[in-house]
mmCIF file of C-alpha atoms in Angstrom:
data_model
loop_
_atom_site.group_PDB
_atom_site.id
_atom_site.type_symbol
_atom_site.label_atom_id
_atom_site.label_comp_id
_atom_site.label_asym_id
_atom_site.label_seq_id
_atom_site.Cartn_x
_atom_site.Cartn_y
_atom_site.Cartn_z
ATOM 1 C CA MET A 16 80.502 50.975 98.374
ATOM 2 C CA SER A 17 77.786 48.476 97.545
ATOM 3 C CA LEU A 18 74.970 48.127 95.044
ATOM 4 C CA LEU A 19 71.492 47.902 96.574
ATOM 5 C CA LEU A 20 68.258 47.986 94.571
ATOM 6 C CA GLY A 21 70.132 49.424 91.613
ATOM 7 C CA MET A 22 71.626 52.277 93.656
ATOM 8 C CA ALA A 23 75.248 52.785 94.597
ATOM 9 C CA ILE A 24 75.489 53.217 98.337
ATOM 10 C CA SER A 25 78.460 54.443 100.291
ATOM 11 C CA GLY A 26 78.289 54.860 104.100
ATOM 12 C CA GLY A 27 75.017 56.360 105.478
ATOM 13 C CA VAL A 28 72.102 54.244 104.290
ATOM 14 C CA VAL A 29 72.236 50.584 105.214
ATOM 15 C CA SER A 30 68.973 49.293 103.816
ATOM 16 C CA VAL A 31 66.183 50.540 101.601
ATOM 17 C CA SER A 32 62.795 48.872 101.224
ATOM 18 C CA GLY A 33 60.265 50.935 99.316
ATOM 19 C CA GLN A 34 60.316 54.152 101.247
ATOM 20 C CA SER A 35 61.634 52.531 104.430
ATOM 21 C CA THR A 36 65.195 53.516 105.190
ATOM 22 C CA LYS A 37 67.736 52.893 107.922
ATOM 23 C CA THR A 38 70.769 55.026 108.608
ATOM 24 C CA GLY A 39 73.825 53.871 110.533
ATOM 25 C CA ASP A 40 75.816 50.688 110.310
ATOM 26 C CA ASP A 41 74.964 47.164 111.460
ATOM 27 C CA ASN A 42 75.199 48.372 115.057
ATOM 28 C CA SER A 43 71.916 49.976 116.188
ATOM 29 C CA LYS A 44 73.582 52.754 118.206
ATOM 30 C CA GLY A 45 72.724 56.136 116.686
ATOM 31 C CA SER A 46 70.771 54.559 113.818
ATOM 32 C CA VAL A 47 67.341 55.672 112.571
ATOM 33 C CA TRP A 48 64.700 53.581 110.757
ATOM 34 C CA LEU A 49 62.021 55.565 108.907
ATOM 35 C CA ASN A 50 58.946 54.149 107.162
ATOM 36 C CA ASN A 51 57.067 56.285 104.616
ATOM 37 C CA SER A 52 55.514 53.407 102.685
ATOM 38 C CA ILE A 53 53.053 50.522 102.911
ATOM 39 C CA LEU A 54 54.595 47.369 104.382
ATOM 40 C CA GLU A 55 52.499 44.205 104.165
ATOM 41 C CA GLU A 56 54.865 42.077 106.269
ATOM 42 C CA ALA A 57 56.519 42.603 109.632
ATOM 43 C CA PRO A 58 59.810 44.382 108.946
ATOM 44 C CA TYR A 59 63.013 43.453 110.776
ATOM 45 C CA VAL A 60 64.030 46.692 112.482
ATOM 46 C CA ASN A 61 67.237 47.105 114.490
ATOM 47 C CA ALA A 62 67.594 50.838 115.178
ATOM 48 C CA GLU A 63 67.878 53.168 118.160
ATOM 49 C CA LYS A 64 65.218 55.523 116.754
ATOM 50 C CA VAL A 65 62.149 54.317 114.844
ATOM 51 C CA GLU A 66 59.644 56.528 113.057
ATOM 52 C CA ASN A 67 56.564 55.250 111.236
ATOM 53 C CA ARG A 68 54.813 57.686 108.895
ATOM 54 C CA GLY A 69 53.335 55.017 106.647
ATOM 55 C CA LEU A 70 51.336 51.818 107.033
ATOM 56 C CA ILE A 71 52.587 48.583 108.571
ATOM 57 C CA ASN A 72 50.318 45.524 108.294
ATOM 58 C CA ALA A 73 51.971 42.670 110.161
ATOM 59 C CA ALA A 74 50.871 39.278 111.420
ATOM 60 C CA THR A 75 52.602 37.452 114.237
ATOM 61 C CA PRO A 76 52.317 33.824 115.360
ATOM 62 C CA ASP A 77 50.491 33.060 118.601
ATOM 63 C CA ASN A 78 52.388 34.261 121.676
ATOM 64 C CA VAL A 79 55.032 36.059 119.572
ATOM 65 C CA PRO A 80 54.656 39.846 119.568
ATOM 66 C CA PHE A 81 55.758 42.232 116.824
ATOM 67 C CA TYR A 82 58.597 44.379 118.157
ATOM 68 C CA PHE A 83 61.670 46.376 117.205
ATOM 69 C CA PHE A 84 65.246 45.540 118.276
ATOM 70 C CA ASN A 85 67.390 47.966 120.339
ATOM 71 C CA THR A 86 64.840 50.780 119.925
ATOM 72 C CA LYS A 87 64.826 53.483 122.586
ATOM 73 C CA TYR A 88 62.812 56.186 120.795
ATOM 74 C CA PHE A 89 59.624 55.516 118.821
ATOM 75 C CA THR A 90 57.444 58.010 116.943
ATOM 76 C CA ASN A 91 54.267 57.043 115.079
ATOM 77 C CA SER A 92 52.174 59.306 112.863
ATOM 78 C CA GLY A 93 51.079 56.480 110.561
ATOM 79 C CA THR A 94 49.160 53.242 111.080
ATOM 80 C CA ILE A 95 50.316 49.928 112.516
ATOM 81 C CA ASN A 96 47.835 47.051 112.175
ATOM 82 C CA ILE A 97 49.065 43.978 114.024
ATOM 83 C CA ARG A 98 47.325 40.644 113.741
ATOM 84 C CA LYS A 99 47.740 39.615 117.374
ATOM 85 C CA ASP A 100 50.377 41.258 119.588
ATOM 86 C CA PHE A 101 52.524 44.418 119.595
ATOM 87 C CA GLU A 102 55.166 45.057 122.242
ATOM 88 C CA PHE A 103 57.378 48.115 122.638
ATOM 89 C CA SER A 104 60.361 47.907 124.993
ATOM 90 C CA THR A 105 64.087 47.928 124.336
ATOM 91 C CA PHE A 106 64.822 44.370 123.172
ATOM 92 C CA LYS A 107 68.600 43.849 123.001
ATOM 93 C CA THR A 108 70.333 41.826 120.306
ATOM 94 C CA GLU A 109 73.858 41.923 121.724
ATOM 95 C CA ASN A 110 73.481 38.493 123.323
ATOM 96 C CA GLN A 111 72.777 35.494 121.158
ATOM 97 C CA GLY A 112 69.226 34.268 121.342
ATOM 98 C CA VAL A 113 66.050 35.916 122.567
ATOM 99 C CA ASP A 114 65.925 38.818 125.040
ATOM 100 C CA PHE A 115 63.540 37.539 127.723
ATOM 101 C CA ASP A 116 64.128 40.604 129.909
ATOM 102 C CA PRO A 117 63.642 43.696 127.713
ATOM 103 C CA LYS A 118 64.432 47.073 129.273
ATOM 104 C CA LYS A 119 62.223 50.123 129.521
ATOM 105 C CA ALA A 120 62.586 52.281 126.401
ATOM 106 C CA LYS A 121 63.104 56.055 126.604
ATOM 107 C CA VAL A 122 60.210 57.611 124.635
ATOM 108 C CA PHE A 123 57.083 56.285 122.912
ATOM 109 C CA HIS A 124 55.198 59.015 120.998
ATOM 110 C CA ASN A 125 51.970 58.306 119.107
ATOM 111 C CA HIS A 126 50.895 61.501 117.289
ATOM 112 C CA SER A 127 47.248 62.531 116.759
ATOM 113 C CA THR A 128 47.292 60.874 113.316
ATOM 114 C CA GLY A 129 48.920 57.714 114.724
ATOM 115 C CA LYS A 130 47.049 54.423 115.022
ATOM 116 C CA ILE A 131 48.285 51.218 116.626
ATOM 117 C CA ILE A 132 45.671 48.473 116.452
ATOM 118 C CA SER A 133 45.880 44.862 117.578
ATOM 119 C CA ILE A 134 43.460 42.984 115.327
ATOM 120 C CA SER A 135 42.122 39.604 116.399
ATOM 121 C CA ASP A 136 39.343 37.239 115.410
ATOM 122 C CA GLU A 137 36.363 36.179 117.500
ATOM 123 C CA PHE A 138 38.277 33.207 118.941
ATOM 124 C CA SER A 139 41.373 34.988 120.247
ATOM 125 C CA THR A 140 42.605 38.197 121.788
ATOM 126 C CA GLY A 141 45.537 40.408 120.965
ATOM 127 C CA SER A 142 47.593 42.811 123.015
ATOM 128 C CA VAL A 143 49.426 46.118 122.883
ATOM 129 C CA ARG A 144 52.143 46.452 125.529
ATOM 130 C CA ILE A 145 54.208 49.627 125.832
ATOM 131 C CA ASN A 146 57.019 50.007 128.378
ATOM 132 C CA ALA A 147 58.824 53.362 128.191
ATOM 133 C CA GLU A 148 59.991 56.087 130.553
ATOM 134 C CA ARG A 149 57.842 58.612 128.711
ATOM 135 C CA ILE A 150 54.634 57.688 126.870
ATOM 136 C CA ILE A 151 52.835 60.353 124.849
ATOM 137 C CA ASN A 152 49.625 59.262 123.136
ATOM 138 C CA LYS A 153 47.515 61.717 121.157
ATOM 139 C CA GLY A 154 46.279 59.120 118.664
ATOM 140 C CA LEU A 155 44.560 55.732 118.799
ATOM 141 C CA ILE A 156 45.921 52.656 120.573
ATOM 142 C CA SER A 157 43.477 49.742 120.500
ATOM 143 C CA ALA A 158 43.382 46.038 121.337
ATOM 144 C CA GLU A 159 40.239 44.581 119.783
ATOM 145 C CA ASN A 160 37.994 41.771 121.054
ATOM 146 C CA ALA A 161 38.700 42.165 124.787
ATOM 147 C CA GLY A 162 42.420 42.412 124.094
ATOM 148 C CA VAL A 163 45.045 43.539 126.595
ATOM 149 C CA LEU A 164 46.218 47.162 126.595
ATOM 150 C CA ASP A 165 49.195 47.622 128.948
ATOM 151 C CA LEU A 166 50.964 51.012 129.155
ATOM 152 C CA GLU A 167 53.790 51.200 131.701
ATOM 153 C CA GLY A 168 55.840 54.356 132.097
ATOM 154 C CA ASP A 169 57.207 56.960 134.485
ATOM 155 C CA ASP A 170 55.431 59.789 132.631
ATOM 156 C CA VAL A 171 52.279 58.646 130.804
ATOM 157 C CA ASN A 172 50.323 61.316 128.949
#
């Protein structure tokens, strides 16, 4: 049992940040990360399933995309505003260092209320790259200012 943000926690919930929660242990297998709040910084997410129902405003340095670790299933019904680049694949953390060869994720689902927007200034471009076996997009995916939009999947809808 541990004390986190004034709450006693035993098992189940690993981290709580506003209304963002993660279930499971330090291993990502079987874990779920859920965001219901407004996040003004890029969150560190290491979970097999990720669901965004809130707002994520994140900035990334040049040539460094915003991404999740070990995520196979992604669902978005909220808004993700990325200053520069967003990449969705399964980035592993089992090996030390950076995963330069991420694997294809299982499912990427952007609901009709979902927005994923790469925001850039007039001097640069951003990108949104999605690599999953199944891609379902009913919402908005946008890369502003002549940005790169790259959707790779076996079943893209």
